[in-house]
Amino acid sequence: MEYDDELYREIILEHYKSPKNKHVMEDCHLHEGGVNRSCGDEIEIYVKLDGDKISDISFDGVGCSISQASASMLTDSVKGKTLEEVESVVGKFKNMLLEDGEADFDNEMSDLESLQGVKNYPVRVKCALLSWNTLEQLIGEAKKK
Ligand code: ZN
């Protein structure tokens, strides 16, 4: 797919302006927070588990458009998936931003591809990865249970 900078910018802005699943979850099973000091981004992630499945996920936070849009896309793309499936998505996403990996997500997750342009701005990669690193930590905690 041709990289469409303009379209991707719009997708990111849309998630920033109307984020998905952005709210505090009082009755969550797991909660993890992360901070990106270089930009001042803060993210909290809340998860409800049903067996080994993420039955519900939400986030809350403040920060730049990249960090907040990325968190919104994250919640959208991992809801309803097993921890193993989620780990695979996280791996692909990090691969896309850190290792020049191919951006090949399922259709439902194609919004994630809009963040591949962030690679061209190394200081923003941390912004895009904040929520994903936070989720990775949370999964680590989930597996200990
Ligand atoms: Zn940021």
mmCIF file of C-alpha atoms and ligand atoms in Angstrom:
data_model
loop_
_atom_site.group_PDB
_atom_site.id
_atom_site.type_symbol
_atom_site.label_atom_id
_atom_site.label_comp_id
_atom_site.label_asym_id
_atom_site.label_seq_id
_atom_site.Cartn_x
_atom_site.Cartn_y
_atom_site.Cartn_z
ATOM 1 C CA MET A 1 0.000 0.000 0.000
ATOM 2 C CA GLU A 2 1.223 3.474 -0.880
ATOM 3 C CA TYR A 3 2.005 5.557 2.141
ATOM 4 C CA ASP A 4 -0.622 8.277 2.250
ATOM 5 C CA ASP A 5 0.646 10.943 4.626
ATOM 6 C CA GLU A 6 -2.418 13.150 4.398
ATOM 7 C CA LEU A 7 -4.908 10.352 5.022
ATOM 8 C CA TYR A 8 -2.882 9.008 7.928
ATOM 9 C CA ARG A 9 -2.650 12.419 9.507
ATOM 10 C CA GLU A 10 -6.432 12.602 9.370
ATOM 11 C CA ILE A 11 -6.878 9.184 11.009
ATOM 12 C CA ILE A 12 -4.531 10.172 13.839
ATOM 13 C CA LEU A 13 -6.309 13.495 14.343
ATOM 14 C CA GLU A 14 -9.689 11.765 14.356
ATOM 15 C CA HIS A 15 -8.594 9.412 17.157
ATOM 16 C CA TYR A 16 -7.122 12.354 19.058
ATOM 17 C CA LYS A 17 -10.309 14.418 18.816
ATOM 18 C CA SER A 18 -12.748 11.539 19.376
ATOM 19 C CA PRO A 19 -10.800 8.880 21.256
ATOM 20 C CA LYS A 20 -12.202 5.369 21.598
ATOM 21 C CA ASN A 21 -12.614 3.828 25.038
ATOM 22 C CA LYS A 22 -11.274 6.846 26.898
ATOM 23 C CA HIS A 23 -12.541 6.671 30.465
ATOM 24 C CA VAL A 24 -11.460 5.528 33.889
ATOM 25 C CA MET A 25 -12.619 1.975 34.640
ATOM 26 C CA GLU A 26 -13.361 1.695 38.336
ATOM 27 C CA ASP A 27 -14.048 -2.045 38.362
ATOM 28 C CA CYS A 28 -11.107 -3.150 36.216
ATOM 29 C CA HIS A 29 -9.058 -6.243 37.011
ATOM 30 C CA LEU A 30 -5.738 -4.772 36.002
ATOM 31 C CA HIS A 31 -4.405 -1.262 35.800
ATOM 32 C CA GLU A 32 -1.055 0.053 34.642
ATOM 33 C CA GLY A 33 0.301 3.533 34.112
ATOM 34 C CA GLY A 34 3.112 4.880 31.979
ATOM 35 C CA VAL A 35 4.876 8.194 31.463
ATOM 36 C CA ASN A 36 6.932 9.508 28.563
ATOM 37 C CA ARG A 37 9.016 12.212 30.204
ATOM 38 C CA SER A 38 10.628 13.452 27.013
ATOM 39 C CA CYS A 39 7.243 14.728 25.814
ATOM 40 C CA GLY A 40 5.130 14.836 28.975
ATOM 41 C CA ASP A 41 2.674 12.136 27.884
ATOM 42 C CA GLU A 42 0.807 10.161 30.531
ATOM 43 C CA ILE A 43 -1.260 7.046 29.952
ATOM 44 C CA GLU A 44 -3.321 4.822 32.216
ATOM 45 C CA ILE A 45 -4.649 1.536 30.904
ATOM 46 C CA TYR A 46 -7.502 -0.424 32.462
ATOM 47 C CA VAL A 47 -8.358 -3.994 31.576
ATOM 48 C CA LYS A 48 -11.094 -6.474 32.383
ATOM 49 C CA LEU A 49 -10.220 -10.114 31.851
ATOM 50 C CA ASP A 50 -12.498 -12.976 30.990
ATOM 51 C CA GLY A 51 -10.296 -16.044 31.303
ATOM 52 C CA ASP A 52 -7.298 -15.252 29.127
ATOM 53 C CA LYS A 53 -9.276 -12.785 27.037
ATOM 54 C CA ILE A 54 -9.318 -9.008 27.318
ATOM 55 C CA SER A 55 -13.071 -8.541 27.530
ATOM 56 C CA ASP A 56 -12.875 -4.811 28.088
ATOM 57 C CA ILE A 57 -10.161 -2.180 27.924
ATOM 58 C CA SER A 58 -10.051 1.557 28.374
ATOM 59 C CA PHE A 59 -7.463 4.276 28.786
ATOM 60 C CA ASP A 60 -7.110 7.688 30.272
ATOM 61 C CA GLY A 61 -4.349 10.178 29.821
ATOM 62 C CA VAL A 62 -2.958 13.498 28.761
ATOM 63 C CA GLY A 63 -0.337 14.347 26.200
ATOM 64 C CA CYS A 64 0.372 14.947 22.553
ATOM 65 C CA SER A 65 -1.880 13.846 19.721
ATOM 66 C CA ILE A 66 0.380 10.914 18.787
ATOM 67 C CA SER A 67 0.395 9.424 22.293
ATOM 68 C CA GLN A 68 -3.346 9.799 22.787
ATOM 69 C CA ALA A 69 -4.325 8.645 19.292
ATOM 70 C CA SER A 70 -2.056 5.633 19.638
ATOM 71 C CA ALA A 71 -3.720 4.664 22.940
ATOM 72 C CA SER A 72 -7.157 5.039 21.369
ATOM 73 C CA MET A 73 -6.174 2.766 18.468
ATOM 74 C CA LEU A 74 -4.624 0.305 20.887
ATOM 75 C CA THR A 75 -7.808 -0.155 22.888
ATOM 76 C CA ASP A 76 -9.772 -0.514 19.678
ATOM 77 C CA SER A 77 -7.473 -3.174 18.252
ATOM 78 C CA VAL A 78 -6.992 -5.496 21.235
ATOM 79 C CA LYS A 79 -10.475 -5.579 22.772
ATOM 80 C CA GLY A 80 -11.887 -9.112 22.737
ATOM 81 C CA LYS A 81 -8.546 -10.760 21.973
ATOM 82 C CA THR A 82 -6.706 -13.348 24.032
ATOM 83 C CA LEU A 83 -3.514 -12.292 25.787
ATOM 84 C CA GLU A 84 -1.540 -14.325 23.281
ATOM 85 C CA GLU A 85 -3.215 -12.577 20.328
ATOM 86 C CA VAL A 86 -2.663 -9.219 21.986
ATOM 87 C CA GLU A 87 1.028 -9.958 22.420
ATOM 88 C CA SER A 88 1.251 -10.689 18.727
ATOM 89 C CA VAL A 89 -0.381 -7.350 17.853
ATOM 90 C CA VAL A 90 1.932 -5.513 20.259
ATOM 91 C CA GLY A 91 4.907 -7.288 18.682
ATOM 92 C CA LYS A 92 3.826 -6.316 15.177
ATOM 93 C CA PHE A 93 3.241 -2.723 16.172
ATOM 94 C CA LYS A 94 6.645 -2.369 17.843
ATOM 95 C CA ASN A 95 8.224 -4.100 14.893
ATOM 96 C CA MET A 96 6.612 -1.589 12.548
ATOM 97 C CA LEU A 97 8.018 1.381 14.487
ATOM 98 C CA LEU A 98 11.361 0.038 15.654
ATOM 99 C CA GLU A 99 12.507 -2.545 13.125
ATOM 100 C CA ASP A 100 11.175 -1.380 9.766
ATOM 101 C CA GLY A 101 8.714 -4.241 9.967
ATOM 102 C CA GLU A 102 5.950 -4.593 7.417
ATOM 103 C CA ALA A 103 2.730 -2.937 8.558
ATOM 104 C CA ASP A 104 0.332 -5.800 7.947
ATOM 105 C CA PHE A 105 -2.554 -5.685 10.348
ATOM 106 C CA ASP A 106 -5.994 -7.174 9.860
ATOM 107 C CA ASN A 107 -8.507 -4.805 8.297
ATOM 108 C CA GLU A 108 -10.123 -4.014 11.613
ATOM 109 C CA MET A 109 -6.778 -2.787 12.879
ATOM 110 C CA SER A 110 -5.660 -0.911 9.791
ATOM 111 C CA ASP A 111 -5.825 2.414 11.647
ATOM 112 C CA LEU A 112 -2.616 1.280 13.330
ATOM 113 C CA GLU A 113 -0.820 1.592 10.031
ATOM 114 C CA SER A 114 -1.418 5.334 10.138
ATOM 115 C CA LEU A 115 1.218 5.553 12.840
ATOM 116 C CA GLN A 116 4.008 4.163 10.703
ATOM 117 C CA GLY A 117 4.825 7.712 9.534
ATOM 118 C CA VAL A 118 5.933 8.458 13.099
ATOM 119 C CA LYS A 119 9.083 6.520 12.253
ATOM 120 C CA ASN A 120 10.250 9.577 10.340
ATOM 121 C CA TYR A 121 10.224 11.561 13.583
ATOM 122 C CA PRO A 122 12.355 9.567 16.045
ATOM 123 C CA VAL A 123 11.438 11.691 19.085
ATOM 124 C CA ARG A 124 7.769 10.868 18.503
ATOM 125 C CA VAL A 125 8.299 7.110 18.396
ATOM 126 C CA LYS A 126 8.328 7.120 22.206
ATOM 127 C CA CYS A 127 4.970 8.916 22.153
ATOM 128 C CA ALA A 128 3.456 6.281 19.874
ATOM 129 C CA LEU A 129 4.898 3.399 21.909
ATOM 130 C CA LEU A 130 3.965 4.653 25.382
ATOM 131 C CA SER A 131 0.569 2.953 25.619
ATOM 132 C CA TRP A 132 1.931 -0.206 23.963
ATOM 133 C CA ASN A 133 4.784 -0.542 26.425
ATOM 134 C CA THR A 134 2.313 0.069 29.231
ATOM 135 C CA LEU A 135 0.018 -2.654 27.879
ATOM 136 C CA GLU A 136 2.973 -5.019 27.599
ATOM 137 C CA GLN A 137 3.728 -4.489 31.280
ATOM 138 C CA LEU A 138 0.095 -5.103 32.127
ATOM 139 C CA ILE A 139 0.091 -8.378 30.197
ATOM 140 C CA GLY A 140 3.172 -9.428 32.156
ATOM 141 C CA GLU A 141 1.200 -8.845 35.348
ATOM 142 C CA ALA A 142 -1.817 -10.720 33.978
ATOM 143 C CA LYS A 143 0.320 -13.763 33.230
ATOM 144 C CA LYS A 144 1.619 -13.897 36.794
ATOM 145 C CA LYS A 145 -1.929 -14.382 38.061
HETATM 146 ZN ZN ZN B 1 4.176 12.830 22.960
#
